[in-house]
Short mmCIF file of C-alpha atoms in Angstrom, two decimals:
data_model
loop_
_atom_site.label_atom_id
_atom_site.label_comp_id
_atom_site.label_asym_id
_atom_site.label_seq_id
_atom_site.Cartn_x
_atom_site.Cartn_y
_atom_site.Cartn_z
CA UNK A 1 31.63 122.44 68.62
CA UNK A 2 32.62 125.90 70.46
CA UNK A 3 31.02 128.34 68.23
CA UNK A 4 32.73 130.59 69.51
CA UNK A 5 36.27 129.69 68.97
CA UNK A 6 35.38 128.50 65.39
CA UNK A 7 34.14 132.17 64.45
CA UNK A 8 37.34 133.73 66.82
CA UNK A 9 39.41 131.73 63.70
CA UNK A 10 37.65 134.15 61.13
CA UNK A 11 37.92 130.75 58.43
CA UNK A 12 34.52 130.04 58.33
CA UNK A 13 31.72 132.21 57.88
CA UNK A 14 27.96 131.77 59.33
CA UNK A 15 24.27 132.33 57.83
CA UNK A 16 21.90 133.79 60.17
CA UNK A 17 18.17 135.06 59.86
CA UNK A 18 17.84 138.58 60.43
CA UNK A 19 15.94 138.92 63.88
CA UNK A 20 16.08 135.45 65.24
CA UNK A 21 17.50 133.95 68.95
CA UNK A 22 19.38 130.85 68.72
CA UNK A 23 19.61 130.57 72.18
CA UNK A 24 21.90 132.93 74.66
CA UNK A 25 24.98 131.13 74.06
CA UNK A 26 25.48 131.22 70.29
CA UNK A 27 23.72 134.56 70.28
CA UNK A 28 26.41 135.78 72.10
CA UNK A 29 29.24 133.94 69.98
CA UNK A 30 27.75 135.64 66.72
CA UNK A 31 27.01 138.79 68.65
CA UNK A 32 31.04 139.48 69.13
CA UNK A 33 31.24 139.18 65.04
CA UNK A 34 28.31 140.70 63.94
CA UNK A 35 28.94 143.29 60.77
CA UNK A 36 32.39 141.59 59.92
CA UNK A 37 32.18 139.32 56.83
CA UNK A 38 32.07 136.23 58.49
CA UNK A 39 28.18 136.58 59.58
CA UNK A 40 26.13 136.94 56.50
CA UNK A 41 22.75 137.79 57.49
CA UNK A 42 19.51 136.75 55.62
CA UNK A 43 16.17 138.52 55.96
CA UNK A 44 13.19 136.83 57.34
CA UNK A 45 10.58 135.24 54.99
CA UNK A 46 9.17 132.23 54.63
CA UNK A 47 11.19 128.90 55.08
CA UNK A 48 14.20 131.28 56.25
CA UNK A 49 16.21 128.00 57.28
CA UNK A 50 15.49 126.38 53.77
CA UNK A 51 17.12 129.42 51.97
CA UNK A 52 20.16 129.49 54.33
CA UNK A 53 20.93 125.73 54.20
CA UNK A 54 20.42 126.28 49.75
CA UNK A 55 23.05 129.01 50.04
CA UNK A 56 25.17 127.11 51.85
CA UNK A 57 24.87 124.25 49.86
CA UNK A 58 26.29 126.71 47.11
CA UNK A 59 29.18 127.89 49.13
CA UNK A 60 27.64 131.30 50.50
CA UNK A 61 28.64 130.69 54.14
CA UNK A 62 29.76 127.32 55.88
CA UNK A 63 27.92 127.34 59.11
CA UNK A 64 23.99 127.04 59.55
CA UNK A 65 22.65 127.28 63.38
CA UNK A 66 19.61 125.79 63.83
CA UNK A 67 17.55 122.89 65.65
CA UNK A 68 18.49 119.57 64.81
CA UNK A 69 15.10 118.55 64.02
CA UNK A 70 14.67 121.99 62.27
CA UNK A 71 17.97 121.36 59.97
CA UNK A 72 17.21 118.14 59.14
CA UNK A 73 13.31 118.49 57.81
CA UNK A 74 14.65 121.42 56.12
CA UNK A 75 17.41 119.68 54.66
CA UNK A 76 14.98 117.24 52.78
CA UNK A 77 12.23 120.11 52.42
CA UNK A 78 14.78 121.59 49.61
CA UNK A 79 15.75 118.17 48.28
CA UNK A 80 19.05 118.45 50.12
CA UNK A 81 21.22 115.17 50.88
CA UNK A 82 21.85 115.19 54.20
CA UNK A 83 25.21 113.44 53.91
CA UNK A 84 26.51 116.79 52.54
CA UNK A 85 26.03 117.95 56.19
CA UNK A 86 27.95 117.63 59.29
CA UNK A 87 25.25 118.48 62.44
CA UNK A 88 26.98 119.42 65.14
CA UNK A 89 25.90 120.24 68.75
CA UNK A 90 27.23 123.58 70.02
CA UNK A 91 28.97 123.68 73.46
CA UNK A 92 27.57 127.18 74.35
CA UNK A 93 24.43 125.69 74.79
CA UNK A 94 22.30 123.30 77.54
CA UNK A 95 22.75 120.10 76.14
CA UNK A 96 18.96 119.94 76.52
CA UNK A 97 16.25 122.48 75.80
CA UNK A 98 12.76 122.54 77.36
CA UNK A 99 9.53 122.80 75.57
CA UNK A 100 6.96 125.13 76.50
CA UNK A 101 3.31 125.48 75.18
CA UNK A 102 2.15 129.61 76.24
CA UNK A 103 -0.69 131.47 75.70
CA UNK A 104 -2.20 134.41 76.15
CA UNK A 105 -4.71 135.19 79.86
CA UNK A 106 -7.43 134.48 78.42
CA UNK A 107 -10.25 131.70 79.59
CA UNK A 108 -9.70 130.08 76.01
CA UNK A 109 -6.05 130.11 76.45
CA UNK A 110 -7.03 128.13 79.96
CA UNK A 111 -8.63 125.40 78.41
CA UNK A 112 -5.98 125.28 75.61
CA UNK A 113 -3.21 124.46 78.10
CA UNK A 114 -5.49 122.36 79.97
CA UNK A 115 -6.38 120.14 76.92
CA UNK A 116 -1.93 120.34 76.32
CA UNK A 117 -1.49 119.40 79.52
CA UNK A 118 -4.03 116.09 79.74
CA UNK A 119 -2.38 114.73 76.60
CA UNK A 120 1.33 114.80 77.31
CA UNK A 121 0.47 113.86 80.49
CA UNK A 122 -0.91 110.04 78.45
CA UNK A 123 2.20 107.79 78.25
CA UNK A 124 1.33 106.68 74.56
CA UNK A 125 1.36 110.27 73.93
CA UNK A 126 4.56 110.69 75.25
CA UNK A 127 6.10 107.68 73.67
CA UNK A 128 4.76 108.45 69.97
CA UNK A 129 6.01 111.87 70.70
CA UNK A 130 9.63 110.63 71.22
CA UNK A 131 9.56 108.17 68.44
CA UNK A 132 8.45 111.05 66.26
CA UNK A 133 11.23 113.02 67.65
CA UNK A 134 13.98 110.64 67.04
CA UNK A 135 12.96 110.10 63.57
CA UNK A 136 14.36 113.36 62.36
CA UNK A 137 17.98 112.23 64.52
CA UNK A 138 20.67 110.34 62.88
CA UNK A 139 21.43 107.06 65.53
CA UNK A 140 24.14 108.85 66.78
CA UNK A 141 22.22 112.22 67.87
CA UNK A 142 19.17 109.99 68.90
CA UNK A 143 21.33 108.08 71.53
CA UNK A 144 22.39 111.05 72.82
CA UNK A 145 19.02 112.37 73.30
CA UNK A 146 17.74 109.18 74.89
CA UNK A 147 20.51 109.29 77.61
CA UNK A 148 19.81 113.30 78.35
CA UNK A 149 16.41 112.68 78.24
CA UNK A 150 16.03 109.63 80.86
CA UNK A 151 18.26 111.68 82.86
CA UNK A 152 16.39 114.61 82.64
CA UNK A 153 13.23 112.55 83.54
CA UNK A 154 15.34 110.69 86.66
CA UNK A 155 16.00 114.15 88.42
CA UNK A 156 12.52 115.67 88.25
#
């Protein structure tokens, strides 16, 4: 999906939470529109997501950007079917997003990035991880993962 060009149409219009980065690219795509009435804009508060993928379910906007993963839990959260969804991967973004665990300097922040580090670093770790992961995919979305991710892993 090109974000972009879909919101250049004006036919559709897009929920987003007040305050939050959905990465660079579709920032920038919903940046160009912001304050016509095709980007409705929710304020923060708890389950944000949940309340913009309710409202949409009741015809307030059409689009909802958002994490797969993130979509889909909230989704079932608000006892949402998720065949009343299309997910869609936007084309103004990486096709794959790395994961960062930060802290604060401090020595407790040390040892809380060490103790991160010596767990991913265990293979069974890893491998629950990604099974955990692809749970919250449909097939289609999980194969697609697999193949960026073993690609990802072949160039390091």
């Amino acid at each position: 999906l090109r974000l972009g060009d879909l919101l250049d149409s004006g036919k559709l219009r897009i929920g987003i939470i007040a305050s939050r980065s959905y990465g660079k690219g579709i920032d920038a795509a919903i940046k160009k529109h912001t304050g016509k009435p095709i980007v409705v804009t929710v304020p923060s508060s708890n389950y944000p997501v949940a309340k913009l993928l309710k409202l949409a379910n009741q015809d307030e906007y059409d689009i909802v950007p958002g994490y797969s993963v993130e979509l889909r839990y909230l989704t079932r959260e608000v006892a949402l079917k998720e065949k009343d969804f299309v997910f869609l991967t936007v084309a103004e973004e990486p096709p794959l997003i790395p994961t960062y665990v930060g802290c604060s300097k401090t020595e407790f922040s040390n040892r809380v990035i060490e103790a991160v580090n010596k767990i991913i670093s265990d293979e069974q770790v890893r491998r629950e991880d990604l099974a955990a992961y692809r749970s919250w995919l449909d097939d289609e979305t999980a194969a697609r993962y697999e193949r960026l991710h073993k690609r990802a892993i072949a160039t390091k």
